[in-house]
Amino acid sequence: SDVAHVPSAASELQGLFRAAMRAALPKLTDEPVVVPTGNPKFGDYQLNNAMRIFAHLKGQEGAPKNPSALAAAVLDKLLETLPADGIIAVERALVKEKGGKEAEKVVSPAIAGPGFINIRVSRAWTARHIQAMLRDGIETWAPRVGYQRAVVDFSSPNVAKEMHVGHLRSTVIGDSLASTLEFCGVDVLRLNHVGDWGTQFGMLIQHLDDRREGGLAGGAAEEDVKDLQALYKAAKKRFDAEPEFKARAREAVTQLQSGNELFLQAWKRICEASRREFQAIYDRLGVRLIERGESSYNPLLRPLVEELCAMGIAEDSDGAKVVWVEGEKVPLMVQKSDGGFGYGTTDMAALRQRAHDERGDWLIYVVDEGQSGHFRLVFGAGRKAGILPQEKDAPPRVDFVGFGLVLGSDGKRIRTRDEGAAVRLVELLDEAKERSREAIVAHNRENEEKGRPFVTFTPKELDEAASIMGYGAVKYADLKNNRLTNYKFNFDEMLDLAGNTAVFLLYMHARIASIDSKAVARKREDGRATLGIDELKRSATLMLAHDKEAALGLHIVRFPDALESALADLKPNVIADYAFNLAGAYNSFYAECQVVGSEEEDSRRLLCEATAVVMRACLKLLGIQPLYRI
Ligand code: ARG
């Protein structure tokens, strides 16, 4: 990307520590590791790998005696070379020395424990850093990722089987990861690996053929595919109960695969109907995806398997072709004994296309944890076949991003009453939206009754707000959890205005955003007009004098840390946590610091604006649109 990159607090500190380390220990090649401290008592950031570095130096000539001595040497150099007005705050205090005399000493940065160095970030630096962001845009804070083009495989539902909450998880997590990478300037190919091929089509098409007068040749009929759920159910019922139908369904697969025109047309019609249903969901959720279904790889499968056989990587196993991967108990099947190709073959072809043709240098698969074994085989076979590099860290990098189950409030896998079918996504989204609409209306009615400020909506505005809030709540309830844990789906919880919810964050954002209009609307005693925020950004200076201002400011400059850690583990919940804590830091600030009408109004409006900007960035990365009035 061509957005200028501004080093984060952590990387700025890392640079200073590196320089100090090189000066103190010229032979050392280790990189300093600087992380945010968990506990603010110890400082804001910490050098935390002195022990490890010490272990590397041990026994060498001139090596420090112990990790503390190493840290002391680094700290001395750091203090010698510290720029006067830089990021590290230097605090001095009168300290009693051994003889009882008092002397002024540096108390921060300081060494703690066996060689940690704790530092505090200067408030002046923080304020300047934030002000520059307000001027140049939040994108300048995006960390460098080190990859050019990522391919993210997510959502990937199956045709004719309705999209269920499991696919919702993949959709929401995948979209968030893709957006986070895009925010960091990575070119992302968002791929929907739709299950649009396979044996289920045999029974579906055969059932259509039987049901229609004149069979498939009777012409295309929209009616046939109007209710795919029902079609699937009916066909499956026959498939399980009628051996004769089962045999013909199998034959139909062969017909389809060998290109029978009528069968192909029926298949296309089924896919088209499914596609419309999926797209309706993506439109609602505001998720962009490119469909590249399993069927698109069909022409690549046979040559691929032939190649694998010729390379001696695929071997015969009872007439089937399999690839063994070291350390795995089962092989990857690439050709069935009847000559057909399956899920594994398709994934091998897809892997190659993504690595070679698409030139992806980071391939990500967002699929339920139950498929981790499948992907270990696919990646392992890919390495064996030279599609992926032998060395672990060479590109393309591949990641399987698994996730747990969605549970009902009873703690069991979420189901509907009828026949244990997975809950329909459409109904779930409808309910979230309706509940949000009611909540917004009730909230404003109550405010009106109690004489508090309230919002009036046009029906269209209300509808939009309800969608944003309802779908946002569903997404956030998913994303705030560590993706690997199962989570309980609970409407009351996810729509709780006071909980860790999208609703809370959306209200928070709207409140912050309203402060500015309040400031501008207010008649000042001196009769001067209040500057708009854009002018203010240019003319006013942000100052972090109050402790709560400083704490909020520090949290704001830590946004890039959250992004880095979210991407390190491919965990969007890190961003959700960060956003929730941002709201907390803002609340603490707002409780103690008057904004509108105060002496510090200008500076504090800038701080509010920065909070809103970062909050919007978080919401965006979580796939949630901001609301300005609710
Ligand atoms: N369609 C599959 C399912 O619903 C998920 C596909 C995941 N992606 C892949 N490349 N295999 O279980």
Coordinates of N, CA, C and O in Angstrom, one line a residue, residues 51 119 572 611:
M51 N 16.7 -12.4 29.9 CA 17.1 -13.7 30.4 C 17.6 -14.6 29.2 O 18.6 -15.3 29.3
I119 N 9.5 0.6 31.2 CA 9.5 2.0 30.8 C 8.1 2.6 30.8 O 7.1 1.8 30.7
P572 N -9.4 -12.6 16.0 CA -10.1 -11.3 16.1 C -10.6 -10.9 17.5 O -10.8 -9.8 17.8
T611 N -10.5 8.9 20.1 CA -11.2 7.7 20.6 C -12.2 7.1 19.6 O -12.2 6.0 19.3

